[in-house]
Short mmCIF file of C-alpha atoms and ligand atoms in Angstrom, two decimals:
data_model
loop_
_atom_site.label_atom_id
_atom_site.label_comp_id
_atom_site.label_asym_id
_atom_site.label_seq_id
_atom_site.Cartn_x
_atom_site.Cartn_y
_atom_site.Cartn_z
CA UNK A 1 0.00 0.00 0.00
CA UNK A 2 0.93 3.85 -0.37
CA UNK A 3 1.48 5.40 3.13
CA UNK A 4 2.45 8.86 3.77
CA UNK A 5 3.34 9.98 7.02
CA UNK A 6 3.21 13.31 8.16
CA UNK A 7 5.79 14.59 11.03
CA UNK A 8 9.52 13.07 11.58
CA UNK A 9 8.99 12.30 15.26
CA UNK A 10 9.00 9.58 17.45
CA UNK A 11 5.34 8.28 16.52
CA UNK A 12 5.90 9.12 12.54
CA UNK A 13 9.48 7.45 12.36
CA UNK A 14 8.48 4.23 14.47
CA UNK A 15 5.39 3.94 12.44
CA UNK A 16 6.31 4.40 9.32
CA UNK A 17 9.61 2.48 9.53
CA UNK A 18 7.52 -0.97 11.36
CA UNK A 19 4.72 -0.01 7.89
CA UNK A 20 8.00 -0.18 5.45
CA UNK A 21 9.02 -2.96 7.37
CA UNK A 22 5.44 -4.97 6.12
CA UNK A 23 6.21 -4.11 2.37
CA UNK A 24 4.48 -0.73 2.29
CA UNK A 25 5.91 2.10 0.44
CA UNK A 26 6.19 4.78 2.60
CA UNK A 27 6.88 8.72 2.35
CA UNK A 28 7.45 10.60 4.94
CA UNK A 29 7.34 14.86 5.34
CA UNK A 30 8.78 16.83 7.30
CA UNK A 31 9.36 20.75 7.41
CA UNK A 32 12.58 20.44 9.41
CA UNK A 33 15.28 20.04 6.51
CA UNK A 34 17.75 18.93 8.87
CA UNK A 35 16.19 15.79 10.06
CA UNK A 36 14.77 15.23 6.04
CA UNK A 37 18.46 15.42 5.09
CA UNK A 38 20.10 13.20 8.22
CA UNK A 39 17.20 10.83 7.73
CA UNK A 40 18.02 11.03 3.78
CA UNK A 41 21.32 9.56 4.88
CA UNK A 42 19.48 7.16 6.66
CA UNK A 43 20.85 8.57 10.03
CA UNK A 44 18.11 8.26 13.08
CA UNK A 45 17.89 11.34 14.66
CA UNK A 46 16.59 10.32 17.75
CA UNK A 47 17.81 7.10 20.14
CA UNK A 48 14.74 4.06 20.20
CA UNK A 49 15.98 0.96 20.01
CA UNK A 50 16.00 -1.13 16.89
CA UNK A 51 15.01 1.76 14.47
CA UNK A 52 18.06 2.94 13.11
CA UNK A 53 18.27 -0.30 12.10
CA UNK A 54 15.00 -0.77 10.34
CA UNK A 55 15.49 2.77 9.01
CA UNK A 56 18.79 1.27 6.92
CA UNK A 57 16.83 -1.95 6.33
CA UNK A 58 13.83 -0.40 4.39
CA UNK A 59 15.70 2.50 2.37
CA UNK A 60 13.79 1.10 -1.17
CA UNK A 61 10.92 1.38 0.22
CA UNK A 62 10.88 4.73 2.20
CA UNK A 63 11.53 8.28 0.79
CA UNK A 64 11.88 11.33 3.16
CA UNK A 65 11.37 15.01 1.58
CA UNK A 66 10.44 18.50 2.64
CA UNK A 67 7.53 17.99 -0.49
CA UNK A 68 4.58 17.67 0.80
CA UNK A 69 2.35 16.72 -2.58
CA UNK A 70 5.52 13.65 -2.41
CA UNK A 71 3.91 12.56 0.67
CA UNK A 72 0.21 13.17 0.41
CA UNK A 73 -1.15 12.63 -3.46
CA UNK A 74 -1.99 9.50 -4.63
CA UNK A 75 -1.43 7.97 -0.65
CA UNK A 76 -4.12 4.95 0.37
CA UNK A 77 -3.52 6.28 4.22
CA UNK A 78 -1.77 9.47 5.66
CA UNK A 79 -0.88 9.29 9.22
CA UNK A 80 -0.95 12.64 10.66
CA UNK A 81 2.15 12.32 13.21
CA UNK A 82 3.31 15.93 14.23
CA UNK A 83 3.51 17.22 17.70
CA UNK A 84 0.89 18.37 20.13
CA UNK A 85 2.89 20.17 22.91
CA UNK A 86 0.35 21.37 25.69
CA UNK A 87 0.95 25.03 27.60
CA UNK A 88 1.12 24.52 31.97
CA UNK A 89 -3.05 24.38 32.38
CA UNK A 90 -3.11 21.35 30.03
CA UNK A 91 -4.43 23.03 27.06
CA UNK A 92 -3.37 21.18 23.84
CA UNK A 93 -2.03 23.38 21.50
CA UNK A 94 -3.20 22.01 18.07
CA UNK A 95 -1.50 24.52 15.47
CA UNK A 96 0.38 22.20 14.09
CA UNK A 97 -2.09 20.39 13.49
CA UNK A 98 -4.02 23.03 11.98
CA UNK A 99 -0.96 23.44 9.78
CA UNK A 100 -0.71 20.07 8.30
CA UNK A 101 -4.07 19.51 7.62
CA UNK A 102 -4.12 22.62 5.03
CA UNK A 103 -0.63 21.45 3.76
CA UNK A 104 -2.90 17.91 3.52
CA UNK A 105 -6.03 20.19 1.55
CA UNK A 106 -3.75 21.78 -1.01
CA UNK A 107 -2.21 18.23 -1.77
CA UNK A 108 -5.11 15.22 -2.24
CA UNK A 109 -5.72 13.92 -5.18
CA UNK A 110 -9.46 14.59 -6.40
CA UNK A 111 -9.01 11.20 -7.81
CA UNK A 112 -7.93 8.91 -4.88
CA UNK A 113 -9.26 8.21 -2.19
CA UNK A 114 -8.06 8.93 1.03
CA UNK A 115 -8.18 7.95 4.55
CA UNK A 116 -6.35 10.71 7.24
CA UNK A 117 -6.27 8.94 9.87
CA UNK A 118 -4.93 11.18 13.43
CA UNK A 119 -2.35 9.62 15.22
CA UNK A 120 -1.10 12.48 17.29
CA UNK A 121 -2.42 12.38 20.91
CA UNK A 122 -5.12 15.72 20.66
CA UNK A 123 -8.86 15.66 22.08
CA UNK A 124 -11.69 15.11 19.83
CA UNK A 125 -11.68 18.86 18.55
CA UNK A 126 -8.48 17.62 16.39
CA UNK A 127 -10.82 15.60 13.97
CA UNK A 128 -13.04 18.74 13.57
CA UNK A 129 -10.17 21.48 12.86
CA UNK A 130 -8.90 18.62 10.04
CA UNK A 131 -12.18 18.52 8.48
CA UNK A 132 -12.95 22.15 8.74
CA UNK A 133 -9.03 22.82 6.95
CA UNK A 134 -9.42 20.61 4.12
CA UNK A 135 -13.17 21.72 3.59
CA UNK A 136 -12.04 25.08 3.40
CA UNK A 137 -9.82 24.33 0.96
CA UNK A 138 -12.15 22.62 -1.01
CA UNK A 139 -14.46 25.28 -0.87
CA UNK A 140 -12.05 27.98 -2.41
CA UNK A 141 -10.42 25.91 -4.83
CA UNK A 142 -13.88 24.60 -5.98
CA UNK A 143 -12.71 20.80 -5.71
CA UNK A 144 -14.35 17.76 -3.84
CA UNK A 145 -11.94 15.39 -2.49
CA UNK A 146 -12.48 11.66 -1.71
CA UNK A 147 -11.13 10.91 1.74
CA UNK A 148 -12.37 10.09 5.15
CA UNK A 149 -10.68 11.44 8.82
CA UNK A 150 -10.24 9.20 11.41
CA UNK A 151 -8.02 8.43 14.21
CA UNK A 152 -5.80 5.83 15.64
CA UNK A 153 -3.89 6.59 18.13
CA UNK A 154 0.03 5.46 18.93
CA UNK A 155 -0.01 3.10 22.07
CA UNK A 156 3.94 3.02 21.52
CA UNK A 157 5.93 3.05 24.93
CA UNK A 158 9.35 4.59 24.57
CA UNK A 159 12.19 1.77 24.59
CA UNK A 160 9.96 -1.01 23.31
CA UNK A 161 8.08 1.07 20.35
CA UNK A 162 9.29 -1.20 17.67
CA UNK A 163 8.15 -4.40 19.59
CA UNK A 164 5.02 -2.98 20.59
CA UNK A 165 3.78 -1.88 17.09
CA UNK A 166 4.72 -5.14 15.13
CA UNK A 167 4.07 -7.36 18.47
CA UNK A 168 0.66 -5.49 19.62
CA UNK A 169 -2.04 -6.62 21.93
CA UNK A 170 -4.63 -4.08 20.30
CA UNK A 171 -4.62 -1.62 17.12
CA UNK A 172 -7.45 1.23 18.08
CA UNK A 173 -8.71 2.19 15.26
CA UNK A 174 -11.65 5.46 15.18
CA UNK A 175 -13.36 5.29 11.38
CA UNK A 176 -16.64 5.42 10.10
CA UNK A 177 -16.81 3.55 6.65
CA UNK A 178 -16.31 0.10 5.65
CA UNK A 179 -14.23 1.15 2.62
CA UNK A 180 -11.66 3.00 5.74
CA UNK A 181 -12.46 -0.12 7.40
CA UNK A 182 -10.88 -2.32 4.60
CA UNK A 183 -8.04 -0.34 4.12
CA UNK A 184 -7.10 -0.57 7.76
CA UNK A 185 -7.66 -4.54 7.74
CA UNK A 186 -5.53 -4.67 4.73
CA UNK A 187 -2.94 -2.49 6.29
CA UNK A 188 -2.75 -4.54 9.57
CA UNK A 189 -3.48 -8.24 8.05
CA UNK A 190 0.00 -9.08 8.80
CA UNK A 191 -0.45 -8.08 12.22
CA UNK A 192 -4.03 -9.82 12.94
CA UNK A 193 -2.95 -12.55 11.67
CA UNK A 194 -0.30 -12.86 14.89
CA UNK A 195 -3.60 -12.33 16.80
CA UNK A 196 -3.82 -8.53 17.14
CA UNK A 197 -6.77 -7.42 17.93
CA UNK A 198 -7.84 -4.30 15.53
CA UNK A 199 -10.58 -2.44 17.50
CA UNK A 200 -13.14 -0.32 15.40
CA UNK A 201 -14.88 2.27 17.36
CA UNK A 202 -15.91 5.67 16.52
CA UNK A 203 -12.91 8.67 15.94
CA UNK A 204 -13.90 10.42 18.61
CA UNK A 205 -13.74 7.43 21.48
CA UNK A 206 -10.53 6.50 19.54
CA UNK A 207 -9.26 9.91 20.93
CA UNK A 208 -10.36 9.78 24.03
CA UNK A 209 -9.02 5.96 24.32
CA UNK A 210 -5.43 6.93 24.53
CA UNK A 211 -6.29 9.57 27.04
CA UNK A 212 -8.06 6.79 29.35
CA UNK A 213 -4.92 4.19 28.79
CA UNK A 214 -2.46 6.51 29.71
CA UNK A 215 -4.55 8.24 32.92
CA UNK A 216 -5.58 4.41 33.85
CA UNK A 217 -2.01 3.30 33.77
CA UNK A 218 -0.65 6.60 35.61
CA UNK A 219 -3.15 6.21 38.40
CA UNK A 220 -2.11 2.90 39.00
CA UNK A 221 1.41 3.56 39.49
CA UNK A 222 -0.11 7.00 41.44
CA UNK A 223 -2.16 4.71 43.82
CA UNK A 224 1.04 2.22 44.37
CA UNK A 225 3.59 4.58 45.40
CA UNK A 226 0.90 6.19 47.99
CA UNK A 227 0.28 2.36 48.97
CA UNK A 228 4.38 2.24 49.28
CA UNK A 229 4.32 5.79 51.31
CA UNK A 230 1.91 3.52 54.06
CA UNK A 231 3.20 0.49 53.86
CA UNK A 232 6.75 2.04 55.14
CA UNK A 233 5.56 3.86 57.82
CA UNK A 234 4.30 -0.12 59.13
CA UNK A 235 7.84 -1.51 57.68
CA UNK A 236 6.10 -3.61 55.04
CA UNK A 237 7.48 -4.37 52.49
CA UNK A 238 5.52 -2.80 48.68
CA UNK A 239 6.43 -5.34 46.42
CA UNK A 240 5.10 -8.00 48.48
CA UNK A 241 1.63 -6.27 48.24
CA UNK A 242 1.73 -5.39 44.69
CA UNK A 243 2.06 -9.05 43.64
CA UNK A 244 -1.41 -10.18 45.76
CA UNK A 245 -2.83 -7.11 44.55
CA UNK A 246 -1.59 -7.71 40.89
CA UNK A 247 -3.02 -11.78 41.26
CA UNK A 248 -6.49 -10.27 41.40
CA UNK A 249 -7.05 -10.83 37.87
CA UNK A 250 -9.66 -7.80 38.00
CA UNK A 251 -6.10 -6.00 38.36
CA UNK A 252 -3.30 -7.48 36.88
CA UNK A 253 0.67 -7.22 37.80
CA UNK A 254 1.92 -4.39 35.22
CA UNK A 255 2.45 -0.88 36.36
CA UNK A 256 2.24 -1.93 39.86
CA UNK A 257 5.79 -1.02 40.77
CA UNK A 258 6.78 1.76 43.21
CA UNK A 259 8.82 4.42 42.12
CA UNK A 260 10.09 8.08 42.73
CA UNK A 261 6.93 8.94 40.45
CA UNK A 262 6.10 8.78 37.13
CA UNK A 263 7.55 10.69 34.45
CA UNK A 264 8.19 10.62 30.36
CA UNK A 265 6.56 12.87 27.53
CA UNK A 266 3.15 11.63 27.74
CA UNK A 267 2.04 10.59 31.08
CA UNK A 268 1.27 14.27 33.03
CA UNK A 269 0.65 15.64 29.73
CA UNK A 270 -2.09 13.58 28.56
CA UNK A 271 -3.95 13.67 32.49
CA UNK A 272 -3.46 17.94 32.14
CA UNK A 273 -4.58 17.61 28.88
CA UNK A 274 -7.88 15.43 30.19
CA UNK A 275 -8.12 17.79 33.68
CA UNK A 276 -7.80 20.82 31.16
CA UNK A 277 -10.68 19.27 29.06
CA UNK A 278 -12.86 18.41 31.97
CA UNK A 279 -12.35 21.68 34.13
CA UNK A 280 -13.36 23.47 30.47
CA UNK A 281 -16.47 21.48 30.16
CA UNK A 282 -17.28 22.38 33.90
CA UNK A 283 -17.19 18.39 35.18
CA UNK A 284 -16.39 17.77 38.52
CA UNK A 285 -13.79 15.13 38.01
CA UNK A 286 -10.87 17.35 37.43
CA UNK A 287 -9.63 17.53 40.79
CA UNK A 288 -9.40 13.29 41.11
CA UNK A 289 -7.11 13.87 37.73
CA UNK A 290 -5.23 16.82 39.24
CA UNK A 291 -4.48 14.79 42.31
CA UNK A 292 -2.91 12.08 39.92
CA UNK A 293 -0.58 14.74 38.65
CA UNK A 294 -0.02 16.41 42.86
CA UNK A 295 0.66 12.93 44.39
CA UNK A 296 2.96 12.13 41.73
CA UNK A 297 5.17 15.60 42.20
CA UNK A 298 5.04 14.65 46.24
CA UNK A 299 7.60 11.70 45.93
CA UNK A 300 10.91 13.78 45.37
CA UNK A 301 9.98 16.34 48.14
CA UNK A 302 8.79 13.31 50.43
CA UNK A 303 12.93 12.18 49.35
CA UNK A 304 14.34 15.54 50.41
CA UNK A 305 12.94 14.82 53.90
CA UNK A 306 14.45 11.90 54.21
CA UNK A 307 17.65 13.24 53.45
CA UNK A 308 17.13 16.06 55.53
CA UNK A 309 16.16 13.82 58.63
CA UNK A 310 19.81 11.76 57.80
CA UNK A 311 21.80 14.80 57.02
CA UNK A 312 20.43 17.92 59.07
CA UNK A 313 21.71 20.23 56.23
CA UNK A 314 22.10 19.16 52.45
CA UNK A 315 24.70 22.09 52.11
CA UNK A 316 27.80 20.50 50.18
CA UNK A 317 26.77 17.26 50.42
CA UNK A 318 28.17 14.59 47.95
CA UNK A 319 24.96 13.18 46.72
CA UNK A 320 24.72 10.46 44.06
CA UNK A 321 22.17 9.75 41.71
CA UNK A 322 21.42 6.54 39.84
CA UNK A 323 19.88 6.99 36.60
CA UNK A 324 18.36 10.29 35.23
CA UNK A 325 16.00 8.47 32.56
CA UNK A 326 12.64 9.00 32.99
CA UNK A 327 12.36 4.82 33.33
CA UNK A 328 15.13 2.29 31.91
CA UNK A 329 16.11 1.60 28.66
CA UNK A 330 15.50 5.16 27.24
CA UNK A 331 17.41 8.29 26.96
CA UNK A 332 15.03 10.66 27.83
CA UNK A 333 14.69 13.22 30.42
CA UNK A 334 11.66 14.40 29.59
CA UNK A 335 9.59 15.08 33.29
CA UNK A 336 12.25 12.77 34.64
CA UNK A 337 12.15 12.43 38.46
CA UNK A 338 15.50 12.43 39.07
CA UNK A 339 15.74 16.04 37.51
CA UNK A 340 12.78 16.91 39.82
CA UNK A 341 15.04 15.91 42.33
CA UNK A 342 18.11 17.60 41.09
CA UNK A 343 16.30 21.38 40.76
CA UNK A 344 15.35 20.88 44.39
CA UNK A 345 18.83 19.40 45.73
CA UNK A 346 20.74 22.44 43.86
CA UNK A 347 18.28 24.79 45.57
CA UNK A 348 19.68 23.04 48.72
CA UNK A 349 23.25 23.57 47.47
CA UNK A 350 24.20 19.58 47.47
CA UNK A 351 27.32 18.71 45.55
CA UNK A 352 25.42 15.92 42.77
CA UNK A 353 27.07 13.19 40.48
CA UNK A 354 25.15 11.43 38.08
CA UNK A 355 25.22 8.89 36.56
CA UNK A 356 22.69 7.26 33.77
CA UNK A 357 23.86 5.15 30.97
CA UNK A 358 22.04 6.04 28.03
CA UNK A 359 20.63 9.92 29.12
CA UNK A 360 24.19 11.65 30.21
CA UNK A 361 23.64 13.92 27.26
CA UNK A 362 20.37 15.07 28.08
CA UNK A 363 21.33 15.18 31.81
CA UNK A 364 23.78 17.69 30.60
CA UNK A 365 21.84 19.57 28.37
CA UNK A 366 19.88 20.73 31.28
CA UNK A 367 22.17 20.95 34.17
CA UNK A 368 25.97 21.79 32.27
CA UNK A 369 28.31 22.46 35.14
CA UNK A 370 25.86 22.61 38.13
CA UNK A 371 26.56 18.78 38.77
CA UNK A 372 29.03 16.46 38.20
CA UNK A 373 29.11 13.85 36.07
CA UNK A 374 30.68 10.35 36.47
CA UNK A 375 31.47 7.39 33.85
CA UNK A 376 29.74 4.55 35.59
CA UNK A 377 28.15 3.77 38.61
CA UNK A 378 31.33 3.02 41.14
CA UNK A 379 32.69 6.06 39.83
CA UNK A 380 29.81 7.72 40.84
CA UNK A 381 29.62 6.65 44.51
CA UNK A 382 33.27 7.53 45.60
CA UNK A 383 32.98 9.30 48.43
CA UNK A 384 30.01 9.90 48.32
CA UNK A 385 27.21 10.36 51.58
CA UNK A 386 24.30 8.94 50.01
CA UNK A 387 22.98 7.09 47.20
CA UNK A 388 20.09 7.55 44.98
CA UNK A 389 18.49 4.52 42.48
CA UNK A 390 15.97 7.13 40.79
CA UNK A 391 15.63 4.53 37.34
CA UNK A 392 15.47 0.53 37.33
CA UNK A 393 18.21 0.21 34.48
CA UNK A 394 19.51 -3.64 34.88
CA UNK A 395 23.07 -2.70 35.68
CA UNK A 396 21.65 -0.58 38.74
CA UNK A 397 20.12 -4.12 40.25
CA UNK A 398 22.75 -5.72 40.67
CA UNK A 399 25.13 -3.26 42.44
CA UNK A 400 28.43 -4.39 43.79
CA UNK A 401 27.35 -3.26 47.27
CA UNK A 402 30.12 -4.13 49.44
CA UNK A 403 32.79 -2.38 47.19
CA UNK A 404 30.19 0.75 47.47
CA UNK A 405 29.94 0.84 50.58
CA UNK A 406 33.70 0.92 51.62
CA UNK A 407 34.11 3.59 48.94
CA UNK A 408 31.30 5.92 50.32
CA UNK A 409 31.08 8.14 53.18
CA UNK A 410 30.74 6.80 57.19
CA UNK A 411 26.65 5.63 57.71
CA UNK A 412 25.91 6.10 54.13
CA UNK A 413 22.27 6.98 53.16
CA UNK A 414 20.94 4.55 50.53
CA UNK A 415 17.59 5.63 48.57
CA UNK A 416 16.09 2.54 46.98
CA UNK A 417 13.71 4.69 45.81
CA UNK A 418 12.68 1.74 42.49
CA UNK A 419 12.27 -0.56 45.34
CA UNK A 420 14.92 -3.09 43.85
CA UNK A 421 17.02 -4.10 47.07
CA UNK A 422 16.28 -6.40 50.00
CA UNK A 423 15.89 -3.83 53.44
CA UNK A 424 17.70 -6.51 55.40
CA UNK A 425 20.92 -6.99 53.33
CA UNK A 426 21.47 -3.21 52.73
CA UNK A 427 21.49 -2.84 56.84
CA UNK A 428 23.76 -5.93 57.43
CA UNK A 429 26.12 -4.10 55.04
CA UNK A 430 25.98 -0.84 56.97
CA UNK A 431 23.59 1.95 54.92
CA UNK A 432 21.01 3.41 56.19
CA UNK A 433 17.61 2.18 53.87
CA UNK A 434 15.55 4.55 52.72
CA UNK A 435 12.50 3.41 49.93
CA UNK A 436 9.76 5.37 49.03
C1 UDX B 501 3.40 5.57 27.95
C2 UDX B 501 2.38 4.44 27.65
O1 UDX B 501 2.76 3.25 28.33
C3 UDX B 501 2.30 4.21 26.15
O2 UDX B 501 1.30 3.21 25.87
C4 UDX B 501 1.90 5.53 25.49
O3 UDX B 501 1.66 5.41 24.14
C5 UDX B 501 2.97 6.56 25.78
O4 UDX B 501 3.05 6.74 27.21
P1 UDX B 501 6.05 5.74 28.13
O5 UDX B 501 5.84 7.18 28.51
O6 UDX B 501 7.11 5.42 27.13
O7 UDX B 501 4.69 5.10 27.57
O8 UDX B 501 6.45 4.99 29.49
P2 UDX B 501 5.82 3.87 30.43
O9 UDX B 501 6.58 2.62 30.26
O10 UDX B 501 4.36 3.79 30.31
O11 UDX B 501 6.20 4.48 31.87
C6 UDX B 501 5.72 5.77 32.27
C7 UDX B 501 6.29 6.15 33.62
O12 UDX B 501 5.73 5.37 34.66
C8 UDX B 501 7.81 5.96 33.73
O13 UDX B 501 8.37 7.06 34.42
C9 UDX B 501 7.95 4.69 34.53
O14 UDX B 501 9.15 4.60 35.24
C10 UDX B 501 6.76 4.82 35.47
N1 UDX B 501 6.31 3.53 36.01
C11 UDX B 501 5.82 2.58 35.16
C12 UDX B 501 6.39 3.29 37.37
O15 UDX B 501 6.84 4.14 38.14
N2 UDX B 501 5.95 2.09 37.85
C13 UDX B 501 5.43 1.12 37.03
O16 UDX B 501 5.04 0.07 37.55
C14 UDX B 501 5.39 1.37 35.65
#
């Protein structure tokens, strides 16, 4: 099939690369000419596992080009994939969207037909601004176009995207027709057939879907780490609970594990985004979603009390950090917790190290000199007074503990704050076990 996909992101590249990867021929547009020519050179600009590969593997059958009518006439499907940044309140700023659907109007082919479907994460009024672009368009130029708009949303988590598209337990699909209908089945036989589920429901709901996924899954890890906050002050121990809990099959054992919050691109985005949409609409449930968002934030500040009940004063105290990820296996920083953590240490005037294996460069990016920056985690802990595990990379759960602990400070603070070490064994060796 013909694919074009609109926006060089994360979403567009992953997508269209897995698409190429099926036999599709796929064209992809972009306005940023930098990323057009890197990814002309088949160069990745971004870091997700697996697709620079695929990006070398499918260069017949992908072209990349600042031309739009290259990517849009003559296309079975156009995925929409540009960004959807939201301001503080929540409120999703859809300009960009706006933006490509006219570049989409002044490019169909009267002949074709065409199904848009929406896979940037925006609220229903996305699907209306689309329509109301490309009728405009159609008005002015006095041209009818044959195409449908619908949505399906990315349900891509960052580190696994390329598994989770070709490997997926369900493709959400928002059309109306059963011509856009056959067109998707065709698209995502390949898939199906490994017993993907492809779920039809309206474009709106479709929408809305990946805004109830991601809340669902953030209040869950919201609820835990409040569960954790209790459970510590009896001594008991959260994992322990989160694995009855998780056996209740009503529940299930994913996204049950404490942490110092959650954090990444889309999680507090997409609840504002929902709270901002709810509060508009003049619901009551917008303080339950706001809460998600509050409880999250209170982790780190619930860890600077700790330290400050260790340490008295934070004031030139070597502090280290474990991992500056938002989660493992990524290197982004994006709402990380550990650079919640590091704004408020600095403010405390704590002398940091870091140390992350995949996000340095980001780390640095927003933090330059202010902290220091070690090579790997050993290095990191020299001398140090306390410890931090902010991100569950593999290499962090499996410490070598005694060697750390001679090398740190006397009656050295350890923050198991991913909930990875035994309580007991961290004592016997002499650190002081702190967990969220
Ligand atoms: C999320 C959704 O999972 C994905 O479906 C959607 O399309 C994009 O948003 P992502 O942001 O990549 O994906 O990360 P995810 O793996 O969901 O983790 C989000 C945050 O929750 C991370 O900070 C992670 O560390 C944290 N988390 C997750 C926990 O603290 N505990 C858990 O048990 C699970």
């Amino acid at each position: 099939m013909k694919i074009g996909v609109l926006g060089t992101g994360w979403v567009g590249l992953v997508t269209g690369n897995c698409l190429a990867n099926l036999g599709n021929d796929v064209s992809f547009y972009d306005i940023d000419e930098n990323k057009i020519n890197s990814l002309k050179n088949q160069i990745c600009p971004i870091y997700e596992p697996g697709l620079q590969e695929l990006i070398i593997k499918n260069k017949n059958k992908t072209t990349y080009s600042t031309r739009p009518d290259e990517a849009i006439k003559d296309k079975d499907i156009l995925f929409i994939t540009v960004g959807t940044p939201a301001d503080e309140d929540g409120c999703v700023d859809l300009r960009y969207i706006k933006q490509i659907s006219r570049t989409i109007g002044e490019n169909l082919n009267p002949q074709n037909f065409c199904l848009i479907l929406n896979k940037s994460t925006s609220p229903p009024e996305a699907l209306d601004i689309i329509e109301e672009e490309i009728k405009e368009i159609e008005k002015n130029n006095n041209i009818k176009y044959d195409y449908e708009i619908g949505c399906c949303p990315e349900t891509l988590a960052e580190g696994t995207a390329i598994k989770d598209f070709s490997n997926p337990d369900r493709i959400i699909v928002g059309i109306k027709s059963e011509i856009a209908k056959g067109l998707v089945q065709k698209l995502f036989r390949p898939y199906a057939l490994n017993q993907a589920e492809i779920i039809f429901i309206g474009p709106k709901e479709a929408s809305l879907a990946k805004y109830a996924s991601n809340t669902h899954l953030a209040a869950r890890v919201a609820i835990t780490n409040v569960i954790s906050q209790i459970a510590r002050k009896y001594n008991a121990n959260t994992r322990e609970i989160m694995k009855a809990v998780g056996k209740d099959r009503r529940i299930g054992q994913k996204f049950l594990h404490p942490s110092l919050g959650f954090g990444g691109s889309c999680f507090s985005k997409d609840i504002q985004a929902l709270t901002f949409l709810s509060k508009q609409k003049e619901l009551p449930g917008s303080t339950l979603l706001q809460e998600i968002i509050n409880s999250n934030k209170s982790h780190t500040e619930h860890l600077i009390k700790d330290l400050l009940e260790h340490f008295n004063s934070l004031e030139n105290k070597k502090i280290t950090i474990l991992g500056t990820a938002f989660k493992a296996n990524v290197s982004d920083t994006r709402d990380s917790p550990a650079h919640r953590l590091i704004k408020i240490l600095l403010e405390l005037n704590a002398d940091i190290t870091v140390y992350d294996p995949k996000a340095m460069e980001e780390t640095k990016k927003e933090f330059g000199d202010k902290i220091n920056y070690a090579e790997n985690e050993n290095q990191a802990t020299e001398g140090s007074s306390a410890l931090i595990i902010a991100t569950e990379w593999d290499i962090f759960r499996s410490l070598d503990l005694p060697n750390i602990k001679n090398k740190m400070q006397e009656n050295p603070f350890f923050g198991d704050y991913r909930a990875l070490y035994n309580e007991k064994e961290l004592k016997d060796l002499g650190f002081k076990y702190y967990h969220v």
